[in-house]
Coordinates of C-alpha atoms in Angstrom, one line a residue:
X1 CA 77.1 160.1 87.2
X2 CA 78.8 161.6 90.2
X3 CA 82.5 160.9 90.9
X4 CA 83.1 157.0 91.8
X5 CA 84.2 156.4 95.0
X6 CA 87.0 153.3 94.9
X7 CA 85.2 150.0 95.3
X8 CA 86.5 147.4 97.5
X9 CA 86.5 144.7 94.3
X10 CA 85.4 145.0 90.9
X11 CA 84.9 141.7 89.0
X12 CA 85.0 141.8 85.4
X13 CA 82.8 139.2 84.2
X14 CA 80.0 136.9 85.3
X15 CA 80.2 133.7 84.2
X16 CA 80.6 131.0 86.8
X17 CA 84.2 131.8 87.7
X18 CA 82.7 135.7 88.1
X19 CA 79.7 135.2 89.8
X20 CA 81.1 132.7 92.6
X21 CA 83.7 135.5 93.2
X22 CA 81.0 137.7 93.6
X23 CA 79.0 135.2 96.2
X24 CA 82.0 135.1 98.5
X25 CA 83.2 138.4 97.7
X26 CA 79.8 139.9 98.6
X27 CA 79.4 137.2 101.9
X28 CA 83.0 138.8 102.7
X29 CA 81.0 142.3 103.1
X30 CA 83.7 143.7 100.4
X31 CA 80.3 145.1 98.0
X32 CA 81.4 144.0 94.9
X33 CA 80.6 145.2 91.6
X34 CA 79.9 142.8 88.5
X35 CA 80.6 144.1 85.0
X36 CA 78.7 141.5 83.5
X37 CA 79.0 142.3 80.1
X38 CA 76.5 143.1 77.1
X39 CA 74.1 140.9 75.7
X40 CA 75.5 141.9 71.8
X41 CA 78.4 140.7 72.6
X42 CA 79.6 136.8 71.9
X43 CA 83.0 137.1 73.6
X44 CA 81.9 138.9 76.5
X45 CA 77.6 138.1 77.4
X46 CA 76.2 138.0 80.9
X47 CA 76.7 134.3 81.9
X48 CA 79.4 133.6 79.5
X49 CA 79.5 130.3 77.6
X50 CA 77.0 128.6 79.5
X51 CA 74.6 130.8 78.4
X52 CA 74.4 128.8 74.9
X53 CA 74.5 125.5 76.4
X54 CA 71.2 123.2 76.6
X55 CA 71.1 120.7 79.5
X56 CA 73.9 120.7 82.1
X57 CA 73.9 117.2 83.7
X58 CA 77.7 117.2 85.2
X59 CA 77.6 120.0 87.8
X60 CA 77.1 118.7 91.3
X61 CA 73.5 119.2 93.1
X62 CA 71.8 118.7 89.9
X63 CA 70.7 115.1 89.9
X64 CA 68.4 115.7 86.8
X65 CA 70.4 118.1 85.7
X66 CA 70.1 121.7 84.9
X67 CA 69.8 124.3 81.8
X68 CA 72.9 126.2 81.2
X69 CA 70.8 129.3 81.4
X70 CA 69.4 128.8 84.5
X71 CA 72.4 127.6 86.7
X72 CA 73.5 131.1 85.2
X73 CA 70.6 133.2 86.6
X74 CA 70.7 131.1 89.9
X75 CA 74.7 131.8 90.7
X76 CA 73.6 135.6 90.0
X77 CA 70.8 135.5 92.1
X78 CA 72.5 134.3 94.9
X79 CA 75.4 136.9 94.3
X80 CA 72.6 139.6 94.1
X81 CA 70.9 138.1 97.2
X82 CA 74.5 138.9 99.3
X83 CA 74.2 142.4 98.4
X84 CA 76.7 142.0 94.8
X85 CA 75.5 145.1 92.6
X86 CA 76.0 144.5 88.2
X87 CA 76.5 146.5 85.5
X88 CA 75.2 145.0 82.4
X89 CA 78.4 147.1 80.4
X90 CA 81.4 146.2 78.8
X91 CA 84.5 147.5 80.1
X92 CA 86.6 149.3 77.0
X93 CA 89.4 149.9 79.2
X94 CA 92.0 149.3 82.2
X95 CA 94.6 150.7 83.8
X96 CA 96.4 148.7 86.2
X97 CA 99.7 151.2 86.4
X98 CA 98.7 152.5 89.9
X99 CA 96.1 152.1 92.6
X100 CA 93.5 152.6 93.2
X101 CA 92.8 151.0 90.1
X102 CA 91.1 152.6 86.8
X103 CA 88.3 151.2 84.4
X104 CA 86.0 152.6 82.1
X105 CA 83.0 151.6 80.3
X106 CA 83.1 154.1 77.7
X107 CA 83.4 157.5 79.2
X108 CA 82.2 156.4 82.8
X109 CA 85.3 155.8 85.1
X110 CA 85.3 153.3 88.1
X111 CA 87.8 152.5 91.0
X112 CA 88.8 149.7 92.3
X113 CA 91.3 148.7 95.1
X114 CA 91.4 145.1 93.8
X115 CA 90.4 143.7 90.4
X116 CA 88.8 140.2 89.7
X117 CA 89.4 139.2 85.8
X118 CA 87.2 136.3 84.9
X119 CA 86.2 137.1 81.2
X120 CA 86.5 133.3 80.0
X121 CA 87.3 132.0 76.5
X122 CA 85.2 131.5 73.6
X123 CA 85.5 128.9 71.4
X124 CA 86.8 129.4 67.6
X125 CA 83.4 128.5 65.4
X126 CA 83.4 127.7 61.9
X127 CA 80.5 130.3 60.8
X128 CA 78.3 128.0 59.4
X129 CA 74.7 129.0 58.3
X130 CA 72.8 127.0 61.1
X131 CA 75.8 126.4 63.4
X132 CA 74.9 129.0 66.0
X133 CA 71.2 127.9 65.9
X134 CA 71.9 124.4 66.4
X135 CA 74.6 124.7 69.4
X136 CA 73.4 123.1 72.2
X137 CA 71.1 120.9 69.9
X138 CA 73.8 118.4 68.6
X139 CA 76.4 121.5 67.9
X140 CA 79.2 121.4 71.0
X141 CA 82.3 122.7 71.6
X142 CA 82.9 120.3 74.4
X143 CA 82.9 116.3 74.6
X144 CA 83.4 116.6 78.5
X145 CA 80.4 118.7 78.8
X146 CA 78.2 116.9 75.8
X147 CA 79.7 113.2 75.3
X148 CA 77.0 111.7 77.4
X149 CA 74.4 112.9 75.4
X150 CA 75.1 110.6 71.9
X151 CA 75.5 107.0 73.3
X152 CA 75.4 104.7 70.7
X153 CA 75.0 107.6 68.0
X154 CA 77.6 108.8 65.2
X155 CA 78.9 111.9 65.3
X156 CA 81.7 114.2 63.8
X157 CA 84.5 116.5 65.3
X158 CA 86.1 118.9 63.2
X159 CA 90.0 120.0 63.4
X160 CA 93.3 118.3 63.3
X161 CA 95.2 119.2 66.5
X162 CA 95.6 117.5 69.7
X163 CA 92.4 119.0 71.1
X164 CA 90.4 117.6 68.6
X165 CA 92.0 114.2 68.5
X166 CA 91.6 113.8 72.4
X167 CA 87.8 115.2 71.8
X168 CA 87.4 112.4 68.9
X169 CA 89.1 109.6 71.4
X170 CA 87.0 110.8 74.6
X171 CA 83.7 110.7 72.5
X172 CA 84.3 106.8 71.3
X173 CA 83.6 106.0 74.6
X174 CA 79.9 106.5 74.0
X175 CA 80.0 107.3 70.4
X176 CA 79.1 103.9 67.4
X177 CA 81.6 105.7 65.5
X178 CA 83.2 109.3 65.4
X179 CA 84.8 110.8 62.2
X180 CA 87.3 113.4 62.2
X181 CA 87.0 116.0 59.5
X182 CA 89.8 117.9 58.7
X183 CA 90.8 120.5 56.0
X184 CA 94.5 119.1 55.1
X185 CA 95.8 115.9 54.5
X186 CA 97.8 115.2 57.4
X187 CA 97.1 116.3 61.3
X188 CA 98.8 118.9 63.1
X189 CA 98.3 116.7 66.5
X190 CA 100.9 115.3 68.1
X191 CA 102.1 112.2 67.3
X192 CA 101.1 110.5 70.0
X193 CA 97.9 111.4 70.0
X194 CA 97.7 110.9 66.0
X195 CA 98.7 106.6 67.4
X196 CA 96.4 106.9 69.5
X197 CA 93.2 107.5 67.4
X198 CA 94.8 105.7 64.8
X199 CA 94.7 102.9 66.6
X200 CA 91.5 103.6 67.9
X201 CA 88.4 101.2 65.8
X202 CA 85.7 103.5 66.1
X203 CA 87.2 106.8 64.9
X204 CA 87.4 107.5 61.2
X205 CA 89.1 110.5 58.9
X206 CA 87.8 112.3 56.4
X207 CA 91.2 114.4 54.5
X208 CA 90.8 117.7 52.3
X209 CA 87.4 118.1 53.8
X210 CA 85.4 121.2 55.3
X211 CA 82.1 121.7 57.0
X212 CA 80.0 123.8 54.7
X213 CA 77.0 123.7 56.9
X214 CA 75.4 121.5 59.6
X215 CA 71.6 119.9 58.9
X216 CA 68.4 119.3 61.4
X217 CA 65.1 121.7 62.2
X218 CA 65.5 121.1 65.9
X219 CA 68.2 118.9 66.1
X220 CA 71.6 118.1 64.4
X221 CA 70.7 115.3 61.8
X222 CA 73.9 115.9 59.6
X223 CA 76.1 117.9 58.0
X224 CA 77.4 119.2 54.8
X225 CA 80.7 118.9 53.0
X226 CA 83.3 119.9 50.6
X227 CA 86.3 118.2 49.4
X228 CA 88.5 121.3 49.0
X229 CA 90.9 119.2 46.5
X230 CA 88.1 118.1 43.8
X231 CA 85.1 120.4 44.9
X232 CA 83.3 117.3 45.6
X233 CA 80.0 118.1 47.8
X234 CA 78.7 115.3 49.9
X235 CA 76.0 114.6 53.1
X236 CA 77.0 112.9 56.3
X237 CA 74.7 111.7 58.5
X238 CA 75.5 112.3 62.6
X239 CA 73.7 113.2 65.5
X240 CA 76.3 115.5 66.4
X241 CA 79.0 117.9 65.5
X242 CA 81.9 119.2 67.8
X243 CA 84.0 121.5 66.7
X244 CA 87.7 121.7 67.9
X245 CA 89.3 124.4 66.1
X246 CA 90.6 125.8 69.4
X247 CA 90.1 128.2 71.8
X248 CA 90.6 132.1 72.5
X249 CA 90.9 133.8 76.1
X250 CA 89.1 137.3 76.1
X251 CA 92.5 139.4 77.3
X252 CA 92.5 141.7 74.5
X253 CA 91.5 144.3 77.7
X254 CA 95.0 143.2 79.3
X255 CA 97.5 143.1 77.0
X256 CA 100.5 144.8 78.2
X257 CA 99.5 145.0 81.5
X258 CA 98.8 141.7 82.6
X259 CA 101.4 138.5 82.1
X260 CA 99.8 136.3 79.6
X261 CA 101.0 132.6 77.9
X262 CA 102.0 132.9 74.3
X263 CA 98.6 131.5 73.4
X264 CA 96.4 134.5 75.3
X265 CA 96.1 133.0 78.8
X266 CA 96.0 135.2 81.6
X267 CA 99.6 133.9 83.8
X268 CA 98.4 133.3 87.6
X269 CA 101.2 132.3 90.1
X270 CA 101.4 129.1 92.1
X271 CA 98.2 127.6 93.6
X272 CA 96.9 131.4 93.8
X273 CA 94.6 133.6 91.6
X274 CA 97.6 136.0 91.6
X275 CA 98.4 138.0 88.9
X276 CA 101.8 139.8 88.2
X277 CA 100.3 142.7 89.2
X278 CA 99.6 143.3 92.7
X279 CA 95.8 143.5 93.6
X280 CA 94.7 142.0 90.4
X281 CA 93.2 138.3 90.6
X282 CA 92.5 136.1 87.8
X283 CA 89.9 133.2 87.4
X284 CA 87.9 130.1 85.1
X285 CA 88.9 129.7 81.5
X286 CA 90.9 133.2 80.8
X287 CA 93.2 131.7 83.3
X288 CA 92.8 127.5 82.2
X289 CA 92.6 126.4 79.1
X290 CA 93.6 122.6 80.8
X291 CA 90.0 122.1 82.4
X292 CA 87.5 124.4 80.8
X293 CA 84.9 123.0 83.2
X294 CA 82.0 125.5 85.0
X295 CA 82.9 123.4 88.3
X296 CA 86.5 124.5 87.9
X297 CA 85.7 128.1 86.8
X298 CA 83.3 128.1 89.8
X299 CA 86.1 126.7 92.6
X300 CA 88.6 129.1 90.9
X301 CA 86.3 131.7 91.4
X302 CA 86.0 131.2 95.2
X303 CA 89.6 131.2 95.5
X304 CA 90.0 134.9 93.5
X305 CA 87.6 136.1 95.9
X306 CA 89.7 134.5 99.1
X307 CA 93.3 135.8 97.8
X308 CA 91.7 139.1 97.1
X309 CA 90.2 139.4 100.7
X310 CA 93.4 138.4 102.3
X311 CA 95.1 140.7 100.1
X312 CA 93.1 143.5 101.3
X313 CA 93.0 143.0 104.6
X314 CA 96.6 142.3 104.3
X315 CA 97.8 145.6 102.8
X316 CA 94.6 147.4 105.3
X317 CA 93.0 148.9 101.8
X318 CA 89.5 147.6 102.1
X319 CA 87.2 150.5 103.3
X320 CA 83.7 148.9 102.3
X321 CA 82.8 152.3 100.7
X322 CA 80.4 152.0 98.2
X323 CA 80.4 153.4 94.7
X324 CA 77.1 154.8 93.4
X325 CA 75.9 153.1 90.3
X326 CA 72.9 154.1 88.0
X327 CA 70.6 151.4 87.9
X328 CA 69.3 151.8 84.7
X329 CA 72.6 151.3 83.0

């Protein structure tokens, strides 16, 4: 590979945060370059999360609604389609220190006058036999997303903290009944939220309890568990399982360059995309761990790509040159 000349923006990811940058980047004439990941890769695939989902029915346009999958290969076709180039690669490192900036995948070093970080999150799993088979097909790591789909059903959430608690509450609006699994005796939610689904008729606890493995050929039809005080195995029967054990921003890549929350988040400043380092942008869930929609990954998207052609025209650095990238990478 020949000596990279210094990209106008390089967008590191391509979920829907990434590839919307990428649509208005690439509309903006700035040639951006998508590192969309590698396939072997859970924390860091082409598409990002949606790319396990089923049937999206709450992004607008969709009225039928639309397979995670292919909303996916649609927002990178129309990025392609505006001249975007990808890399299906993983970036190993950053360097942020000085500009232009410095990635590499591996050995291979890019440049890039601005940086667009939109690696997501990934949801904390419990490594069950037939959990990653099954999400999508009564697994979930979102009610928001998945509620919808079991009206009138039973279902389960597992964990103890506020996330799964508001999960639990948000679900008993369509759910018969919705049991809370978790591993200790008492919650680690806050205690208004603990009142709150106390209170609440249609959600149930099970204590000293643990998901040993979830049940159904196509579809969830139950799960498996273990008291972890007695050894006690036992069946429950649900149409569902969502599992709220938290969530994890992929900004391993950043850390000590990039301002992060205690918890992983990428810090961005006011309204903007703005990280603390100048020329950097950051968007969707690596960013939000509030909203965790696509919709709001996607509008966060557009604005990264906005701040970081004002920014460029602003400072004068964007040149449109454009860097030569195998295709067969």
């Amino acid at each position: 590979m020949s000596k990279p000349l210094v990209r106008d923006v390089i967008i590191i990811g391509s979920g829907p945060a990434g590839l919307t940058a990428a649509i208005y980047a690439a509309r903006a004439n700035l040639d951006p370059l998508v590192i969309e990941g590698e396939p072997s890769s859970s924390s860091d695939q082409p598409g990002g999360q949606l790319m396990l989902t089923t049937e999206v029915e709450n992004y607008p346009g969709f009225i039928e609604g639309v397979m995670g999958p292919e909303l996916m290969a649609n927002f990178r076709a129309q990025a392609a389609r505006f001249g975007a180039d990808f890399l299906t690669r993983k970036i190993t490192k950053v360097d942020f220190s000085e500009r232009p900036f410095r990635l590499w995948i591996e050995d291979t070093e890019l440049h890039a006058r601005s940086v667009i970080v939109s690696t997501g999150a990934r949801s904390l799993m419990l490594d069950l036999p037939n959990e990653s088979r099954l999400m999508g097909y009564g697994v979930s790591t979102c009610a928001t997303c998945d509620g919808f789909f079991f009206r009138g059903r039973e279902i389960a959430v597992v964990g103890g903290g506020d996330s799964a608690l508001e999960e639990a509450t948000f679900l008993t609006k369509f759910a018969q009944k919705v049991t809370v699994i978790h591993r200790r005796k008492e919650l680690r939610a806050s205690k208004i939220m603990q009142d709150r689904a106390f209170r609440n008729p249609k959600i149930e606890f099970l204590w000293d309890t643990v998901v040993t493995d979830v049940l159904g050929d196509t579809t969830v039809s139950g799960i498996k568990l273990r008291n972890i005080v007695n050894g006690e195995e036992s069946e429950l029967a649900v149409a569902g399982l969502f599992v709220a054990i938290g969530h994890v921003p992929n900004t391993d890549l950043f850390k000590g360059q990039l301002d992060m929350e205690d918890n992983g988040y990428l810090i961005t400043q006011g309204k903007s995309t703005r990280t603390n380092v100048e020329g950097v942008f950051a968007c969707g869930d690596v960013q939000d761990h509030t909203y965790r929609q696509a919709i709001t990954a996607a509008g966060s998207g557009c604005m990264a790509a906005i701040d970081a052609e004002r920014w460029l025209e602003a400072t004068g650095e964007a040149e449109h040159e454009i860097m030569e990238t195998p295709r067969n990478w």
